[in-house]
Short mmCIF file of C-alpha atoms in Angstrom, two decimals:
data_model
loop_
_atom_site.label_atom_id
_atom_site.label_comp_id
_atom_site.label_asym_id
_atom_site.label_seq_id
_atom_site.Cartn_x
_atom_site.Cartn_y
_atom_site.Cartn_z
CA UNK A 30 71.90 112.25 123.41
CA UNK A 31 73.67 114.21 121.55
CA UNK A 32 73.74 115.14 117.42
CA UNK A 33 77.29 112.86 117.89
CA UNK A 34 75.88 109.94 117.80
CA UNK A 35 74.85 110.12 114.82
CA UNK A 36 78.45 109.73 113.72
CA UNK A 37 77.84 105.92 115.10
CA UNK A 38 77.90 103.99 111.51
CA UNK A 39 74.81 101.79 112.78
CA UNK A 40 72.81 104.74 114.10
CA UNK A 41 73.32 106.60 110.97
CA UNK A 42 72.09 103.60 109.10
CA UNK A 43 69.19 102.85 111.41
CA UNK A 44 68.51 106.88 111.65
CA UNK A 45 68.78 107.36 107.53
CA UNK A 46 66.86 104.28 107.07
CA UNK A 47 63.59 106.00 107.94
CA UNK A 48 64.61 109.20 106.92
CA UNK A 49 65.54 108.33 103.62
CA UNK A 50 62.20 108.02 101.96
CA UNK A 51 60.85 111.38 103.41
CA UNK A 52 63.45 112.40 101.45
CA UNK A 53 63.24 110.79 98.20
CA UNK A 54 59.34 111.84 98.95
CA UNK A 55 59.52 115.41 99.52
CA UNK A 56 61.81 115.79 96.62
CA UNK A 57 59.79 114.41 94.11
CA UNK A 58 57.33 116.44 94.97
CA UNK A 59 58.85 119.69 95.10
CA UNK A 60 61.04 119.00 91.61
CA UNK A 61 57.54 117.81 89.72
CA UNK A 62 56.05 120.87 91.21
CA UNK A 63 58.17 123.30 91.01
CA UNK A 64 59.24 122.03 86.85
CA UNK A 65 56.12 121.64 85.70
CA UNK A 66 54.89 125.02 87.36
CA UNK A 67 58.00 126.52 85.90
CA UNK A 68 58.10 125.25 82.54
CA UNK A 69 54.09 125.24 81.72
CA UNK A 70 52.20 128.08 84.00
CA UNK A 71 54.61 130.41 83.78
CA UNK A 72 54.43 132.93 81.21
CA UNK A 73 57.03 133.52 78.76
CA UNK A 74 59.36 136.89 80.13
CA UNK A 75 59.46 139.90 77.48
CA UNK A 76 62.51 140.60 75.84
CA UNK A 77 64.32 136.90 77.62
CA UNK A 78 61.67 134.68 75.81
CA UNK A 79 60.87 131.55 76.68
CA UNK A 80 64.44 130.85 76.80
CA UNK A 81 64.47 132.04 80.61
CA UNK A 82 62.86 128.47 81.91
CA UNK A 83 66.72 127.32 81.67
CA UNK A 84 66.45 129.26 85.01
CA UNK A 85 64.62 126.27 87.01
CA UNK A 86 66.87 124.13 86.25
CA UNK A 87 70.76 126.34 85.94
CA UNK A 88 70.02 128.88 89.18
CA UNK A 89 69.38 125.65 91.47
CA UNK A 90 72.07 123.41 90.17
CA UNK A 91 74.41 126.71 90.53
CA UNK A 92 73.53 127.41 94.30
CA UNK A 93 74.15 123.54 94.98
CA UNK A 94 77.45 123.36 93.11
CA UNK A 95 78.84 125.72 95.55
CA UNK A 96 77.23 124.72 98.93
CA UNK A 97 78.06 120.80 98.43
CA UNK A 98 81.98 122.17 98.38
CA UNK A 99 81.26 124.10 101.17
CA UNK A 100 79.44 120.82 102.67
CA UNK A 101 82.21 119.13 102.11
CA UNK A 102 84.52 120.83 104.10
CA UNK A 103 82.08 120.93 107.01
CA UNK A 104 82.34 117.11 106.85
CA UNK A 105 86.12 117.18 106.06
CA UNK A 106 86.25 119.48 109.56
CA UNK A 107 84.32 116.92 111.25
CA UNK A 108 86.54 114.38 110.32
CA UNK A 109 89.78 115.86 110.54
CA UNK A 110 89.05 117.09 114.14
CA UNK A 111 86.64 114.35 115.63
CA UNK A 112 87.68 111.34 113.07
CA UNK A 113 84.27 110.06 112.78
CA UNK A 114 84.25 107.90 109.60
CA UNK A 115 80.28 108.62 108.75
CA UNK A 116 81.66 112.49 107.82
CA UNK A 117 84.23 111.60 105.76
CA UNK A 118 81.97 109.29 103.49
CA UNK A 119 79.80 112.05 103.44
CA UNK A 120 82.31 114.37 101.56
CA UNK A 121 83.49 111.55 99.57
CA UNK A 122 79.53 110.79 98.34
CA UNK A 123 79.10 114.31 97.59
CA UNK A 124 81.81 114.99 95.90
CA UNK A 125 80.64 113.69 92.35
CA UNK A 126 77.13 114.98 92.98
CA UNK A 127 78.62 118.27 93.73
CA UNK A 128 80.91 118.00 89.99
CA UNK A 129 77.62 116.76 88.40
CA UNK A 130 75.57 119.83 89.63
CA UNK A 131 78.30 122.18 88.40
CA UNK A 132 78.11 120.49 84.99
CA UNK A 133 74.61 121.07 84.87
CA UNK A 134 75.28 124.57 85.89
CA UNK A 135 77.76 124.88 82.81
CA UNK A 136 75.67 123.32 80.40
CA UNK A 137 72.60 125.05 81.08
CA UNK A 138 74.15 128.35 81.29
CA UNK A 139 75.94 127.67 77.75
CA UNK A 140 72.36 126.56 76.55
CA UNK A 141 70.88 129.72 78.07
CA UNK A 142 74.11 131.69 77.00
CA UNK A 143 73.59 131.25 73.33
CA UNK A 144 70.36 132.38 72.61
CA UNK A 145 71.10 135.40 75.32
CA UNK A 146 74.54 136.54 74.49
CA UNK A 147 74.98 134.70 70.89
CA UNK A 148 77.65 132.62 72.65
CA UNK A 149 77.74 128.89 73.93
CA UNK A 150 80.94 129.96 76.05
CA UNK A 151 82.30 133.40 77.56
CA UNK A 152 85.50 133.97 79.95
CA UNK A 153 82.92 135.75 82.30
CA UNK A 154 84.07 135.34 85.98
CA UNK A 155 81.27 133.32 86.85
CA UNK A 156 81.84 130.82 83.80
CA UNK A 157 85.04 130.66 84.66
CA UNK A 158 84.83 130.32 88.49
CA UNK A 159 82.63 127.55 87.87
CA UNK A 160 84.69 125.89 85.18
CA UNK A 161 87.71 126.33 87.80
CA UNK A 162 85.38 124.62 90.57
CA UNK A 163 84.95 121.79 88.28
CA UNK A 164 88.17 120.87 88.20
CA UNK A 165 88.74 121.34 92.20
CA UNK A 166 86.06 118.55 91.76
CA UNK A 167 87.96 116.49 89.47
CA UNK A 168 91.18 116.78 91.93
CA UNK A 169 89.21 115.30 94.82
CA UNK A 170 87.76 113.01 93.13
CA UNK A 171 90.82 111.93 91.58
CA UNK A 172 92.36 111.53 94.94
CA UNK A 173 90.30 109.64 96.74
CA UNK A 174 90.54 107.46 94.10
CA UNK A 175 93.86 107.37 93.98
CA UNK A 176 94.76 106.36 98.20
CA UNK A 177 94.02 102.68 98.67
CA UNK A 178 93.88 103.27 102.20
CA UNK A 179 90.19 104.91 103.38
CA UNK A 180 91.46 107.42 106.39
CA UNK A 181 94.62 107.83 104.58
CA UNK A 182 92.54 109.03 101.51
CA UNK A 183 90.15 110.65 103.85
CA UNK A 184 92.68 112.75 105.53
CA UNK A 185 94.32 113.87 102.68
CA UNK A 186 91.17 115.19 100.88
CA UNK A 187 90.19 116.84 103.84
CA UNK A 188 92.90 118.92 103.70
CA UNK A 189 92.49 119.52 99.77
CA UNK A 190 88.72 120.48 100.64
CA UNK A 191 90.15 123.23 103.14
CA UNK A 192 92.77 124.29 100.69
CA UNK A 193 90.85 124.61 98.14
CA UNK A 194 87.79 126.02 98.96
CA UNK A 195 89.60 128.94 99.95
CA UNK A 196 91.09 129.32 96.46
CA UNK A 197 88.11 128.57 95.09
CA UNK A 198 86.86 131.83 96.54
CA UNK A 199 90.40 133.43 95.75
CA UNK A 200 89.97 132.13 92.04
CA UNK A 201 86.44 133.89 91.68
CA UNK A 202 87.27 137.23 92.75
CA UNK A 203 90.51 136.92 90.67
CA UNK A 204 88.69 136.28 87.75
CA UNK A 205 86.17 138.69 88.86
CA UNK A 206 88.80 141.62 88.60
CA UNK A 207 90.37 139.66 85.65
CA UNK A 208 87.40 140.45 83.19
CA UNK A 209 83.99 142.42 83.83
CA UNK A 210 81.46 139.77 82.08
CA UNK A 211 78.37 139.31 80.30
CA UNK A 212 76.75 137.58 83.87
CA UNK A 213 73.88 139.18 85.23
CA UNK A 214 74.33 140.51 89.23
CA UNK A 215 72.35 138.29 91.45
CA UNK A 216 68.77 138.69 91.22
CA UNK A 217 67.94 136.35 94.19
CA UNK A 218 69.33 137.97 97.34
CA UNK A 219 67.04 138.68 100.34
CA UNK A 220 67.77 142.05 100.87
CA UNK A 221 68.47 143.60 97.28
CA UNK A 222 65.88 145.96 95.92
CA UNK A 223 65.63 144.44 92.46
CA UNK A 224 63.76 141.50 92.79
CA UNK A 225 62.63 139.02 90.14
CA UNK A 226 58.50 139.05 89.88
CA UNK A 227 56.44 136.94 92.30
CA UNK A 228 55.51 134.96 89.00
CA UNK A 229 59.01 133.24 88.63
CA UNK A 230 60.14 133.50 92.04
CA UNK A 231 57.84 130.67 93.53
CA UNK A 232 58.06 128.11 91.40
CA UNK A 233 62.14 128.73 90.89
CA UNK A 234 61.58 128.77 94.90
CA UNK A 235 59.96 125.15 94.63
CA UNK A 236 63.20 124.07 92.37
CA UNK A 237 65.78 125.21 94.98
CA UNK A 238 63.82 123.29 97.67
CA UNK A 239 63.36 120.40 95.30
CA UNK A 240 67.28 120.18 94.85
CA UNK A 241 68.17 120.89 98.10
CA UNK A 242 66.13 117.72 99.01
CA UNK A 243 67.16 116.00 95.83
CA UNK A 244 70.77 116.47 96.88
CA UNK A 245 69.77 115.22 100.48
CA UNK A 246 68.34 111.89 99.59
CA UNK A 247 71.49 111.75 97.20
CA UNK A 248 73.92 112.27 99.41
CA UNK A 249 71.94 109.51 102.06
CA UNK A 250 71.91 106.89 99.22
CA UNK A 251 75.88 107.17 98.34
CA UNK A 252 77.04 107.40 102.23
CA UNK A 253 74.88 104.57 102.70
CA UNK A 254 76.68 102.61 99.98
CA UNK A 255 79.76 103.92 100.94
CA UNK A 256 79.39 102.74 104.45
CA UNK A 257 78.09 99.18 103.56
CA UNK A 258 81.43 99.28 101.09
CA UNK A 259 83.22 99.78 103.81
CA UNK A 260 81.75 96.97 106.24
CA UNK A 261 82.28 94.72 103.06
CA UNK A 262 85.62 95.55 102.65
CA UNK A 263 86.77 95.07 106.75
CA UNK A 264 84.70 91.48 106.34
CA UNK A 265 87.10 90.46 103.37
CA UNK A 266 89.47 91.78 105.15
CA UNK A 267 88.96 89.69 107.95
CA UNK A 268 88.96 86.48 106.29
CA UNK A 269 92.15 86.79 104.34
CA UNK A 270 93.53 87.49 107.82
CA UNK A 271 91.83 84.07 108.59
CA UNK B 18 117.95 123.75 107.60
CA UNK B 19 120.64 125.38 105.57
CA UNK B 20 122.45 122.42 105.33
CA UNK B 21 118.86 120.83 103.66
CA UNK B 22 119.05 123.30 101.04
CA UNK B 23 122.29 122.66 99.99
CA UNK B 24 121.89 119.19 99.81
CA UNK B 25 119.01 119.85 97.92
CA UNK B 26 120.39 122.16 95.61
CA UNK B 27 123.52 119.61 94.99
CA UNK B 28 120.97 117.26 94.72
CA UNK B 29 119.25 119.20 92.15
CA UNK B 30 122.31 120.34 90.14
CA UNK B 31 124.08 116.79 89.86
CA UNK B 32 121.47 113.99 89.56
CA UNK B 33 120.88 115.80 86.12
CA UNK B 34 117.42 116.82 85.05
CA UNK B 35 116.14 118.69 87.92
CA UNK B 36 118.15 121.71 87.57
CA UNK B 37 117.54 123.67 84.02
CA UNK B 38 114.62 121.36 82.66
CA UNK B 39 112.06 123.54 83.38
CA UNK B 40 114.01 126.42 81.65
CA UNK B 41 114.44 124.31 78.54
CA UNK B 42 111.02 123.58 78.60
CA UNK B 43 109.85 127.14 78.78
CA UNK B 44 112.29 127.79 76.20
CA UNK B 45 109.97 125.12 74.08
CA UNK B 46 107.09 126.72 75.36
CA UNK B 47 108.14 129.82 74.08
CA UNK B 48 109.40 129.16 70.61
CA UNK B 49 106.23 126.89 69.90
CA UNK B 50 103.89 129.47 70.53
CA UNK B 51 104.76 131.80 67.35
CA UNK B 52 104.61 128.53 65.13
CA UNK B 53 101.21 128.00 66.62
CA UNK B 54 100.08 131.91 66.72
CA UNK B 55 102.16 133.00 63.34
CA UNK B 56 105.11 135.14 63.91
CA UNK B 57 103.41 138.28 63.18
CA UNK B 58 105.23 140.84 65.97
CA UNK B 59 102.09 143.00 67.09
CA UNK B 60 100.34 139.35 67.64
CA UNK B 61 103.16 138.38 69.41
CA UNK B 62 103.30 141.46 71.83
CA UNK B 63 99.84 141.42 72.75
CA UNK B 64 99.86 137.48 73.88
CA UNK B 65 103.91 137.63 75.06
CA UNK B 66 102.54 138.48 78.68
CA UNK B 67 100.04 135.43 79.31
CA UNK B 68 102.44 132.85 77.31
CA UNK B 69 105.83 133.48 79.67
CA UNK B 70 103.42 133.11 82.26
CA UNK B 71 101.53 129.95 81.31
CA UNK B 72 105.32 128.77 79.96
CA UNK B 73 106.54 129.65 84.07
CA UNK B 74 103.80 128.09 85.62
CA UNK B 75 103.90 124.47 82.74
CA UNK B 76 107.60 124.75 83.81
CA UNK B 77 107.03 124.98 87.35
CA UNK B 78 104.60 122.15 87.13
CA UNK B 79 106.55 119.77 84.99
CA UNK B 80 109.69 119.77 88.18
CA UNK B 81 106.79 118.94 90.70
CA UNK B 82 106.86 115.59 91.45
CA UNK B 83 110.69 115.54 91.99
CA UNK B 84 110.01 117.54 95.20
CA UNK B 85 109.48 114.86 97.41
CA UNK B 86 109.22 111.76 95.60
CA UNK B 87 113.02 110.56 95.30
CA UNK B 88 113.14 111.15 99.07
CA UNK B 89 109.99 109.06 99.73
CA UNK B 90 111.57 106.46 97.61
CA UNK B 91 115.06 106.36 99.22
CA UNK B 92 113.66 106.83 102.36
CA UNK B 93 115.09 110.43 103.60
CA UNK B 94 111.68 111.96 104.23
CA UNK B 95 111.09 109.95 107.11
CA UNK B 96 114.10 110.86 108.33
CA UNK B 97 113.51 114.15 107.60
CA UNK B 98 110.03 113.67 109.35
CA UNK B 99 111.26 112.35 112.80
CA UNK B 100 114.51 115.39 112.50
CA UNK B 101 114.45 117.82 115.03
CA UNK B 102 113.38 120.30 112.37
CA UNK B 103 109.89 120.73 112.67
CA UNK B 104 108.35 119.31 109.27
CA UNK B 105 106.55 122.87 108.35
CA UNK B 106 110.09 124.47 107.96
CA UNK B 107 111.72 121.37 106.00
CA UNK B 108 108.31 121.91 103.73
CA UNK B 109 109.55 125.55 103.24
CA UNK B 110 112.84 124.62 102.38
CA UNK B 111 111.97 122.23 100.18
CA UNK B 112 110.09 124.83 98.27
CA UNK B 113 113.11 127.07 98.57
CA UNK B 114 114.81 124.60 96.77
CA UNK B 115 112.59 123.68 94.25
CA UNK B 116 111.93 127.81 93.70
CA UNK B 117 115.89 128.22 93.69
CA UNK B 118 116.49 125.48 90.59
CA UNK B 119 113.11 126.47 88.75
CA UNK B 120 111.91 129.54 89.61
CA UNK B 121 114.47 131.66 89.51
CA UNK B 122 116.07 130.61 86.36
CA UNK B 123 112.40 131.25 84.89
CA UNK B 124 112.62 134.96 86.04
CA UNK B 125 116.61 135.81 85.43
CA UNK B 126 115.46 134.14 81.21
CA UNK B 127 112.14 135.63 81.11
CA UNK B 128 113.32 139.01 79.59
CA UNK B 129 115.39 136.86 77.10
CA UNK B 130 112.55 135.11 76.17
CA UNK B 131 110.63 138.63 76.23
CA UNK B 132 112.73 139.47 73.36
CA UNK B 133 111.53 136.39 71.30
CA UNK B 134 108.26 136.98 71.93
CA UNK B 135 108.05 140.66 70.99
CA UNK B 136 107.59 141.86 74.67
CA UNK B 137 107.06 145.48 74.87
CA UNK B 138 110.02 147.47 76.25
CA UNK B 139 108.42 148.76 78.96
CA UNK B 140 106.96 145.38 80.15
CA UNK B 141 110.25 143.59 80.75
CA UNK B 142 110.94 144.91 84.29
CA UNK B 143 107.31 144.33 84.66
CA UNK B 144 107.20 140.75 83.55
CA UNK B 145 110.60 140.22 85.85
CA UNK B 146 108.84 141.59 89.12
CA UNK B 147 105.64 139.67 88.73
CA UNK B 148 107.80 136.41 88.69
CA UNK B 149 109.46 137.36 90.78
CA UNK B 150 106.59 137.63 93.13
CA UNK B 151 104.52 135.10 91.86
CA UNK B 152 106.94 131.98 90.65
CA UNK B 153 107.60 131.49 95.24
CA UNK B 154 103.64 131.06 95.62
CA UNK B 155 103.96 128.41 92.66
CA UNK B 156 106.68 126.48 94.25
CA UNK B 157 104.60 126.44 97.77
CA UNK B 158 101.30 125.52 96.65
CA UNK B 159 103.64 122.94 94.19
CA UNK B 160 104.81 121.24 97.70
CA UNK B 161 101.56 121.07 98.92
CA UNK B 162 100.39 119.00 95.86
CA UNK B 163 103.57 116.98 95.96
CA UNK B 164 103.07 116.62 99.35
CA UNK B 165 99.31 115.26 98.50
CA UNK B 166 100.18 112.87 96.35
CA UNK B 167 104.07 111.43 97.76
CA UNK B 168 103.11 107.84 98.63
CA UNK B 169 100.81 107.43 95.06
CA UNK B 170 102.70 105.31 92.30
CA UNK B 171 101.64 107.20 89.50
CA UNK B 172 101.05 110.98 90.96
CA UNK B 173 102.72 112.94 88.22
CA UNK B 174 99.18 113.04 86.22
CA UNK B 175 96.88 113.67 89.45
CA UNK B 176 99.72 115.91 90.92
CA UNK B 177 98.90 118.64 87.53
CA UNK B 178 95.35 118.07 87.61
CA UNK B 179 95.38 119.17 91.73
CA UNK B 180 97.49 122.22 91.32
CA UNK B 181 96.74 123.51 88.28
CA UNK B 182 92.94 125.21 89.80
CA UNK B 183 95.59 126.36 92.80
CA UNK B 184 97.40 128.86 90.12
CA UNK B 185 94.48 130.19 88.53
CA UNK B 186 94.48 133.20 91.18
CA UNK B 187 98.25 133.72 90.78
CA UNK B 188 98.44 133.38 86.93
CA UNK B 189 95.57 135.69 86.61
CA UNK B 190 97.17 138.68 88.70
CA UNK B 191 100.85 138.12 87.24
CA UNK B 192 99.59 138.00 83.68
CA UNK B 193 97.60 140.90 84.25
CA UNK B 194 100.12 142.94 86.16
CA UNK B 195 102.38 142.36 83.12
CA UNK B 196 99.77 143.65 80.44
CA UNK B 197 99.17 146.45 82.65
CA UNK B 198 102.67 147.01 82.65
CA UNK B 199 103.13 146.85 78.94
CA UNK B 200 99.87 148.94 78.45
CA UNK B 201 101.55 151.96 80.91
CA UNK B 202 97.90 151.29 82.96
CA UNK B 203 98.10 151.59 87.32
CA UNK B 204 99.68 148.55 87.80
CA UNK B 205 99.10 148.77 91.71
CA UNK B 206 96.18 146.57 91.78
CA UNK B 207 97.92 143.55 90.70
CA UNK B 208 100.74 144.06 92.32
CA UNK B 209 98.97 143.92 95.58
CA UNK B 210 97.75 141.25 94.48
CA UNK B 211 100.20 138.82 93.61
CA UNK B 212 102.66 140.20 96.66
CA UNK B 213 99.13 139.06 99.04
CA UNK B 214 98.85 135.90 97.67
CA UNK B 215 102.62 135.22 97.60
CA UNK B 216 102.77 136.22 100.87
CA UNK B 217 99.48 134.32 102.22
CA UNK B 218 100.69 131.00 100.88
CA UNK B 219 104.32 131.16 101.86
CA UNK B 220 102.86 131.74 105.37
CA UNK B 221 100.18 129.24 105.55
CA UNK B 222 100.29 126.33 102.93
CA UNK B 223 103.65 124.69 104.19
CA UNK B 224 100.97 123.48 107.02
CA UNK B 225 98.94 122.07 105.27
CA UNK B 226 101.70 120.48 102.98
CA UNK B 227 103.63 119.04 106.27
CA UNK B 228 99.85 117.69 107.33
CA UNK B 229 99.63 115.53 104.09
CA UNK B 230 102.93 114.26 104.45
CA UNK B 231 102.44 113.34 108.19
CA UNK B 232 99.37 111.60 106.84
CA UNK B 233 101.12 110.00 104.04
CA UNK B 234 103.43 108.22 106.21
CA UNK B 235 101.59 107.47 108.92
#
């Protein structure tokens, strides 16, 4: 027995198929939770207004923007070195999630912005890192679309995720030296002494949790699809052979 | 490998196009810009730094999909492939190549161009090192998107849209060594910089470029 197995396309189906509605479970609990806590029980901040609730939704969507690239070249990794098929669909299903979440990351932060800074859009680092990280989205997106054959198209975005999450990171601290912006430091780290108060920390806590499960059953659902898609696709195959 | 550059550059030079369109087209760049802006000199001088380099890198871009794709076609890159060259340094010199008929055109103009656009005085040798440096890291990561998309029918389009986030980090520290430059500010930063990256690509990305190309024609 080992965590390899799961890279079996049945095993990962049998495996998900019970797993899946924990999933589905656990997040709807945790987003309904940690929302409602967050939008209604929490009071409004002095001098941010009630304008800071964007938080629940922009701080989460931000953290998973990031980690599903960085996901996705774990799986890419996995694939490129052990070719098991299950990891590759798993980049490929989170790739549009991931561009999603970093839309919602924009969006809520120009929503949030305005009010804030009197601005819907700055050329802050962060902004622009993430606007930058949108279109590394857009790229892989674009070329797995584009490769008509799977481990073809799987190879070569593996190597764009490795490529380009490292200029991802290159691109942020180049705009970070580029132009000191209007973005807050973080306010979330473990260790820094300026905390956020205990009042918005828990239920922004829930929301992170929620997504992080959120993005889970997500990511389940689409590499399901994608590997029935791909059954599908080897059955046709087979009978035009026929 | 010498003999791959020449061919390349010959290549480049005769079959028309190649050689001199991305100059003509920064030339465009550059005289559209004050029709768009207004020709009003300080203006000018203030933005003449980030346009040469947004004209270099749309240049740079526009001669991308030439790198590999009339070889695919005609069938020389697998024979380049199964040469006794390994693939990494045929990558490289393709790059040379491609940095040879674009590149450095872009950087022996640019202080021409400067002119036009009201560059400062003092700015001109800056603007020609940071091409210098920068234009050979545009060309490399340019293979590696060329290299990406060689077997796709219609990879011109996807081809920008995959190496245009790869010269954010480059266009940000050439532009800005320039302005420094132009400003008199400590232009070391920058320069560091853009040598690192310049340096970090031409080092690594040719294996990832040679990767997608074994890929492609596998």
């Amino acid at each position: 027995m080992s965590i390899w197995e799961y890279a079996n396309p049945v095993k990962f189906m049998k495996t998900t198929d019970k797993i899946l509605p924990w999933t589905v479970g656990i997040a709807a609990i945790t987003l309904i939770v940690g929302l409602v806590w967050g939008y209604f029980f929490v009071p409004a901040a002095e001098n941010f207004g009630g304008s800071v609730k964007v938080i629940y939704v922009h701080v989460p969507a931000a953290m998973m923007a990031i980690n599903i690239w960085v996901m996705m070249v774990v799986t890419s990794l996995i694939w490129l070195i052990r070719r098991h098929h299950v990891s590759a669909l798993a980049a490929k299903a989170a790739a549009p999630i991931g561009a999603v979440m970093t839309l919602i990351a924009l969006i809520t932060g120009a929503v949030w912005g305005q009010p804030m800074w009197g601005t819907w859009w700055e050329w802050d680092p962060r902004l622009t890192s993430f606007l930058i990280l949108f279109l590394f989205y857009l790229g892989y997106i674009a070329l797995w679309a584009a490769v008509e054959n799977p481990d073809t198209a799987a190879d070569l975005t593996g190597v764009l995720s490795l490529v380009g999450g490292v200029f991802a990171v290159l691109s942020r601290y180049a705009a970070n030296f580029w132009n000191q912006g209007l973005h807050q430091g973080a306010t979330l780290s473990m260790d820094s002494e300026q905390h956020i108060a205990d009042v918005y920390w828990f239920p922004l806590l829930l929301c992170l949790a929620g997504f992080i499960f959120f993005f889970l059953a997500l990511v389940l659902i689409r590499t399901r699809t994608e590997v029935r898609a791909r059954r599908l696709g080897a059955i046709q195959q087979r009978e035009r052979m026929a | 490998m010498i003999a791959l550059l020449m061919r390349d550059l010959r290549l480049a030079v005769r079959a028309g196009g190649g050689f001199g369109l991305g100059l003509a087209f920064f030339l465009i760049v550059v005289t559209l810009v004050p029709f768009g802006v207004g020709p009003e000199g300080k203006i000018l001088a203030r933005i003449a730094p980030g346009i040469l380099w947004v004209g270099a890198l749309l240049a740079c871009l526009l001669s991308l999909d030439r790198i590999f794709a009339l070889d695919y076609e005609d069938g020389s890159l697998d024979l380049l492939v199964t040469a006794p060259v390994p693939l990494e340094g045929v990558v490289s010199i393709k790059a040379l190549a491609h940095w040879i008929t674009t590149g450095l055109p872009l950087v022996v103009a640019a202080p021409v161009f400067g002119i036009l656009l009201h560059l400062p005085q003092g700015a001109h040798v800056w603007m020609v090192i940071s091409l210098l440096l920068g234009t050979p890291a545009l060309s490399v990561l340019g293979t590696f998107g060329a290299a990406l998309t060689v077997g796709l029918k219609r990879g011109g389009l996807l081809l920008s849209l995959l190496v245009l986030p790869f010269y954010v980090p480059t266009l940000i520290f050439g532009a800005e060594l320039v302005r420094r430059g132009a400003e008199g500010m400590n232009t070391e930063t920058p320069l560091l910089m853009l040598a690192g990256i310049t340096a970090a690509t031409v080092a690594l990305v040719p294996f990832a470029s040679a990767a997608a190309i074994r890929v492609n024609l596998r």
